[in-house]
CSV table of C-alpha atoms in Angstrom, one decimal:
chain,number,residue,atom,x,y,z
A,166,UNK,CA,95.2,5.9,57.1
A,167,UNK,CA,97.9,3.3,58.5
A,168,UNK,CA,97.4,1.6,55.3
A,169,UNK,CA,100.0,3.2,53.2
A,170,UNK,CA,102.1,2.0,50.5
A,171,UNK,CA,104.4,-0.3,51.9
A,172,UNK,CA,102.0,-1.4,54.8
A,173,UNK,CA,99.3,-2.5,52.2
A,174,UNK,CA,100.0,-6.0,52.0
A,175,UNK,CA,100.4,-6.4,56.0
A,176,UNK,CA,96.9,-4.9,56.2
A,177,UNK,CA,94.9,-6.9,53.9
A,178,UNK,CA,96.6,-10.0,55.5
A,179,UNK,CA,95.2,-8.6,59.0
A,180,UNK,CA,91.8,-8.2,57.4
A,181,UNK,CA,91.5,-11.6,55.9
A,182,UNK,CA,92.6,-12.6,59.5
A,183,UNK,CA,90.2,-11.3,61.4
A,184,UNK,CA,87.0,-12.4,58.6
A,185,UNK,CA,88.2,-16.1,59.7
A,186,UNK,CA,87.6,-15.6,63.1
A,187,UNK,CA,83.9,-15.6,62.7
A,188,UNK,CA,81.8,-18.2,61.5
A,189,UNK,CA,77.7,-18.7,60.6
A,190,UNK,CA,75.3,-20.8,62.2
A,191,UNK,CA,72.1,-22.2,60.2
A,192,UNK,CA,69.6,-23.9,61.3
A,193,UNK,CA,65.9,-25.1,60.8
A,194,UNK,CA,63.3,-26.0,63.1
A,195,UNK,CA,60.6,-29.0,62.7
A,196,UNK,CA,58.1,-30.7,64.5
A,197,UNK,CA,59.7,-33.7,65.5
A,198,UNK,CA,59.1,-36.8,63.5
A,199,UNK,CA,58.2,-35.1,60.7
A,200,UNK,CA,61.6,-33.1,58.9
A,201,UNK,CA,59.5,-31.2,56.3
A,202,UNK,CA,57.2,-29.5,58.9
A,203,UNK,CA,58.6,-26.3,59.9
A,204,UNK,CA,57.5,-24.1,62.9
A,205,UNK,CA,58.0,-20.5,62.1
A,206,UNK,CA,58.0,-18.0,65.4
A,207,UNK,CA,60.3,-20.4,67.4
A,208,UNK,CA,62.5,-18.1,69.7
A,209,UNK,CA,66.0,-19.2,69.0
A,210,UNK,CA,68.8,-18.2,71.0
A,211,UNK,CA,72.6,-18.8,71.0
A,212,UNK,CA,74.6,-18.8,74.7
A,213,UNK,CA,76.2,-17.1,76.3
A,214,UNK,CA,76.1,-14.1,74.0
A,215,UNK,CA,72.6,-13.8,74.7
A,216,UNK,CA,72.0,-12.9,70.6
A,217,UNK,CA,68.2,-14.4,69.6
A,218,UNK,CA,66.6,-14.4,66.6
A,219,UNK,CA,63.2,-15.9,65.4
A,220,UNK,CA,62.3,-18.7,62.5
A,221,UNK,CA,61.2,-17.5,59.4
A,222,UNK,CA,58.4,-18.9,57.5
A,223,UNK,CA,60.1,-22.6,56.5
A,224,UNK,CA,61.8,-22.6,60.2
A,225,UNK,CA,64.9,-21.1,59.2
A,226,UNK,CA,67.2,-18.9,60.8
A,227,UNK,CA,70.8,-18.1,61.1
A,228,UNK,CA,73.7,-16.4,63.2
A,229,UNK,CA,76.4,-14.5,61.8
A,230,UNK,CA,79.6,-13.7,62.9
A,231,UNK,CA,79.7,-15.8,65.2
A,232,UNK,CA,83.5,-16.8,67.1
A,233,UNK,CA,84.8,-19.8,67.3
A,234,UNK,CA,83.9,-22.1,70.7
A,235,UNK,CA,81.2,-23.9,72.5
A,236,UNK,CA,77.8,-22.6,72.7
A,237,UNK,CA,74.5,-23.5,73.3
A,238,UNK,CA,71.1,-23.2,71.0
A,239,UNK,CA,67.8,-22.5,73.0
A,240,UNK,CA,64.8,-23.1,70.9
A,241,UNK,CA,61.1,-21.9,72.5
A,242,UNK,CA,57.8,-21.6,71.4
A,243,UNK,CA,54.5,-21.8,73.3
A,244,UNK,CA,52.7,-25.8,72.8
A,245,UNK,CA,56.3,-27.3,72.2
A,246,UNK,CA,59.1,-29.1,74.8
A,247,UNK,CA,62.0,-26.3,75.0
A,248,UNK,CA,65.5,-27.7,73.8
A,249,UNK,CA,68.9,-26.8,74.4
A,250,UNK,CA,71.8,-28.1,72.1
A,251,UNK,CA,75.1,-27.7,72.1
A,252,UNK,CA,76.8,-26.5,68.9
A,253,UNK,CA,80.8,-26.1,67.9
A,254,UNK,CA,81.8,-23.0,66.1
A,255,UNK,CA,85.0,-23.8,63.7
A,256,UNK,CA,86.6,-20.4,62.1
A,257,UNK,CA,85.5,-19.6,58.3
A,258,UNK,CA,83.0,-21.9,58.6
A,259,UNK,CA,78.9,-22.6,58.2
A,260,UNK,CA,77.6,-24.9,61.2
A,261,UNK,CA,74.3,-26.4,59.7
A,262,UNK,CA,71.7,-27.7,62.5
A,263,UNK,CA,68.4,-29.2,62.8
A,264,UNK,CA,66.2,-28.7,65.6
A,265,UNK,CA,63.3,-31.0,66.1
A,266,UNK,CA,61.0,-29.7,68.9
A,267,UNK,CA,57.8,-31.9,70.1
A,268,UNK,CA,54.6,-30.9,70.7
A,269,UNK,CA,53.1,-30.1,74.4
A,270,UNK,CA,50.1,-28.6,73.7
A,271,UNK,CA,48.2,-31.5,74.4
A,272,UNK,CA,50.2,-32.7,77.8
A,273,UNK,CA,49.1,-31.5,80.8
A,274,UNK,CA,51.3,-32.4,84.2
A,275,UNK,CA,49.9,-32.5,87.5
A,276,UNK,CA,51.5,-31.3,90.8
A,277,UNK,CA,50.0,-31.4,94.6
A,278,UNK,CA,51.4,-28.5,97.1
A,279,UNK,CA,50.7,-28.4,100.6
A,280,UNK,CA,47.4,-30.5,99.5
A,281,UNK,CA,46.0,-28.8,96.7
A,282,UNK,CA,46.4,-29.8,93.0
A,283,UNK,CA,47.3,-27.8,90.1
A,284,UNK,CA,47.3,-28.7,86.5
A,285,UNK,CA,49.7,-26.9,84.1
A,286,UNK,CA,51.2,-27.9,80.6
A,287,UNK,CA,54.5,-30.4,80.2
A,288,UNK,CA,56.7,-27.4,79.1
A,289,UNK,CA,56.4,-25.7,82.6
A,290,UNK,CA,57.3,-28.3,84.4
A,291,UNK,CA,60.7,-26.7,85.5
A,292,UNK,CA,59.2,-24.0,86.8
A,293,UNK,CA,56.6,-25.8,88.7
A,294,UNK,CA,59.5,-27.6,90.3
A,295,UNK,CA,61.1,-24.7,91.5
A,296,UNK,CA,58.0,-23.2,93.3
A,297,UNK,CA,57.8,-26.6,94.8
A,298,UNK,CA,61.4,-26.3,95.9
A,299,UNK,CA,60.9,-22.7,97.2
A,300,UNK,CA,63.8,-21.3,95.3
A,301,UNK,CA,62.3,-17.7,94.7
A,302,UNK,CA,58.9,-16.4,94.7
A,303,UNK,CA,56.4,-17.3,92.8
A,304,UNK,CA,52.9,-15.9,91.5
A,305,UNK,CA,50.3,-18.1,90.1
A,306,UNK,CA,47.4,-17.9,87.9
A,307,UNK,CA,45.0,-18.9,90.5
A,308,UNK,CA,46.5,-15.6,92.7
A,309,UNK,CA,46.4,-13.2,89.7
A,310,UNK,CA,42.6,-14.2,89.6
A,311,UNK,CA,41.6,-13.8,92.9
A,312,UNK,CA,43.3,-10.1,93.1
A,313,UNK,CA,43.2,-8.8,89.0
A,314,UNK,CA,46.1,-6.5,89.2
A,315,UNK,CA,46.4,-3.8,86.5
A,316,UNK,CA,49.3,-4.6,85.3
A,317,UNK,CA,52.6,-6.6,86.2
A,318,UNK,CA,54.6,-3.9,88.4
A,319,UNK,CA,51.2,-4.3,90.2
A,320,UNK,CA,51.9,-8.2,90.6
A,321,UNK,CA,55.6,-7.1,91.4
A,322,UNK,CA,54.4,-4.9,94.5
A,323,UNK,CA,53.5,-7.6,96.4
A,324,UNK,CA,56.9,-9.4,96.2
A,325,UNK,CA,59.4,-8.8,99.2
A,326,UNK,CA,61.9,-6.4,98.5
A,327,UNK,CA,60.3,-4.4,95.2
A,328,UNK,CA,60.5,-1.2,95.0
A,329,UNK,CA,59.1,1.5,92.6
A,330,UNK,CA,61.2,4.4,92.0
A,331,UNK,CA,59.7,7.0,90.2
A,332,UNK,CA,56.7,6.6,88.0
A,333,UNK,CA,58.3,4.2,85.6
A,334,UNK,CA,61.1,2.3,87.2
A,335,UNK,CA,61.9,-0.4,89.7
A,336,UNK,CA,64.7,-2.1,91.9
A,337,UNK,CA,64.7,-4.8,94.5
A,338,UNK,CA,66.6,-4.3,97.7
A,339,UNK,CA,69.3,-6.9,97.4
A,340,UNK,CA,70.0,-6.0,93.6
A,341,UNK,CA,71.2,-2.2,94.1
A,342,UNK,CA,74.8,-2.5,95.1
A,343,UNK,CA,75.8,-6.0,93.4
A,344,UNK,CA,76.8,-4.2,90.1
A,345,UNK,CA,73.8,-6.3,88.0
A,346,UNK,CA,70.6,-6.1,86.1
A,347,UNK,CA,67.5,-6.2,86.3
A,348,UNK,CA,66.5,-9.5,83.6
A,349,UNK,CA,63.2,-10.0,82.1
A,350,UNK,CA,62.7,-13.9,80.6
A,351,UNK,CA,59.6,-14.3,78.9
A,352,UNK,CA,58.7,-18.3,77.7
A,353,UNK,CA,62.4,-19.0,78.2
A,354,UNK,CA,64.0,-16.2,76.0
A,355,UNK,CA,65.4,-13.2,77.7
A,356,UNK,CA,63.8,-10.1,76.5
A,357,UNK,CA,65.9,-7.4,78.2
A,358,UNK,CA,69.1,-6.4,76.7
A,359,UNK,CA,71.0,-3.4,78.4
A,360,UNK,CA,73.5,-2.5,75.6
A,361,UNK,CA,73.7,1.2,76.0
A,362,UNK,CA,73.7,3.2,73.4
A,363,UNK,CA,71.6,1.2,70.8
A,364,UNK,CA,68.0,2.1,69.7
A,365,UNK,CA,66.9,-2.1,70.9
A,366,UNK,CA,67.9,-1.0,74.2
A,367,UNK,CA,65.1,-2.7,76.2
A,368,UNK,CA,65.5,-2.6,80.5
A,369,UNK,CA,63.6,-4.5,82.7
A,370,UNK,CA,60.4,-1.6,83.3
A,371,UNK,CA,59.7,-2.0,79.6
A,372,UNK,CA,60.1,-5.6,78.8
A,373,UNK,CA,57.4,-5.9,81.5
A,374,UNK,CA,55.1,-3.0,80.5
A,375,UNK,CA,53.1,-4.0,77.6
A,376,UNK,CA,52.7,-7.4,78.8
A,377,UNK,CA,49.0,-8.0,80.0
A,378,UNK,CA,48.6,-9.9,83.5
A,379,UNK,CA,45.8,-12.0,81.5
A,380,UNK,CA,48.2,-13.6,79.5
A,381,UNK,CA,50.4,-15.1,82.7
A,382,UNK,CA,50.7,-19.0,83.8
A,383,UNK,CA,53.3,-17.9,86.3
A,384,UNK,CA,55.7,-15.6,87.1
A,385,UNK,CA,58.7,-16.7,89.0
A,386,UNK,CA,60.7,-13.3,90.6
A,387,UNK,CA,64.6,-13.9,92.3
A,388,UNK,CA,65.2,-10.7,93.9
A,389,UNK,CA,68.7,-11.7,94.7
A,390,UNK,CA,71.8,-13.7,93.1
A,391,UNK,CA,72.1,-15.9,95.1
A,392,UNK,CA,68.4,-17.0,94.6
A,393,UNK,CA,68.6,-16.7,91.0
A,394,UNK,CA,69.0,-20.5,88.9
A,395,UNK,CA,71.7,-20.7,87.3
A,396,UNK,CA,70.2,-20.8,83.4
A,397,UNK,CA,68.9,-17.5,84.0
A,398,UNK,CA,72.1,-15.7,86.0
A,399,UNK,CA,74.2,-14.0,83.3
A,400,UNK,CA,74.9,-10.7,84.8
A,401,UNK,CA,71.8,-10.4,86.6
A,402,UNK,CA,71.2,-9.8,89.9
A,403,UNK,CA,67.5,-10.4,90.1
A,404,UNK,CA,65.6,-11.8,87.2
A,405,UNK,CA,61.5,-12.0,86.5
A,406,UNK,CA,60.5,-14.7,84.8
A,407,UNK,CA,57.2,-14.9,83.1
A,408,UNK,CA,55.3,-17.8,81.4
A,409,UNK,CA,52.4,-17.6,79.4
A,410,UNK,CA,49.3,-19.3,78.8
């Protein structure tokens, strides 16, 4: 061991060092307006490590060992506004947040393309915007319904540029050489996470497989980086996102 006698006091010093790098991050989420009621199964996620987590029961939830900086905390869940806030990460010490997230369940926006109307809830209205902008391409609940595919990679086929390869997996033409991933977003919190080596490992074929077409609002699908908005580009170089009812 390189801690030997002599060299003991050096190392512990390094040790001690390196524990007040890292920091913690708590936090509770509540239904704002009202502090004491907590929304458990929020998606929370801290950027741009990509690390997510869910609340607990009374809202809570927590990061750990996490470095000093700037990041972001991305809070989602289905019937509530998404938020974004920025947090500060001091060494050797506990960040405490509170997250107040408002209700959407009840809004409903309304947009008009090429002169047909479509309804949809508040918390989608991002994505609704970039369909109307034409940023990438886009597949609707109305479409889904007219054609009930069997499953998403059946949705997927009909997208320029998709590709099966095999019987399980899948690329898109402009994403093969550009040294990316595939990224799977689902409500707003990325469900991929191509860490090889690690049981959680989780690539874009099966964050998609087990989710039922029934379930999708919309899917959005950038087959390309430069296509791809920025909130979702990372190291990907195409990304599907999917929103659910």
């Amino acid at each position: 061991s390189f801690c030997r006698a002599g060299v003991v006091a050096v190392c512990m010093g390094v040790g001690r060092a390196a524990h007040a790098q890292t920091a913690t991050i708590v936090g509770t989420v509540h239904v704002a307006g009202d502090s004491v009621l907590w929304l458990r199964a929020v998606d929370v996620v801290l950027d741009p490590t990509a690390r997510q987590t869910r609340t607990d029961s009374l809202g809570g939830f927590r990061f750990v060992g996490v470095a000093a900086g700037e990041y972001r905390i991305r809070a989602r869940r289905i019937g509530f506004e998404a938020v974004v806030m920025k947090v500060v990460v001091v060494a050797d010490r506990e960040v405490a947040i509170n997250v107040a997230m408002v209700s959407s369940a009840q809004a409903i926006a309304t947009m008009t393309i090429a002169g047909k109307r479509i309804d949809y809830p508040v918390r989608l209205t991002e994505a609704y915007t970039r369909m109307r902008r034409n940023t990438g391409y886009f597949v609707t609940r109305e479409q889904i319904d007219s054609q009930p595919p069997l499953d998403v990679k059946s949705l997927l086929i009909r997208i320029p540029g998709f590709r099966l390869v095999g019987h399980r997996d899948f690329e898109f033409a402009r994403c093969r050489h550009e040294g990316g991933h595939i990224q799977v977003w689902v409500d707003g919190v990325r469900w991929t996470n191509y860490a090889f080596g690690k049981r959680e490992d989780l690539d874009a074929p099966g964050a998609v497989r087990d989710i039922p077409t029934s379930s999708i609002q919309l899917m959005e699908v950038y087959g390309g980086v430069t296509r791809i908005p920025v909130e979702y580009l990372d190291d990907a170089c195409a990304v599907i996102v999917i929103w659910r009812k």
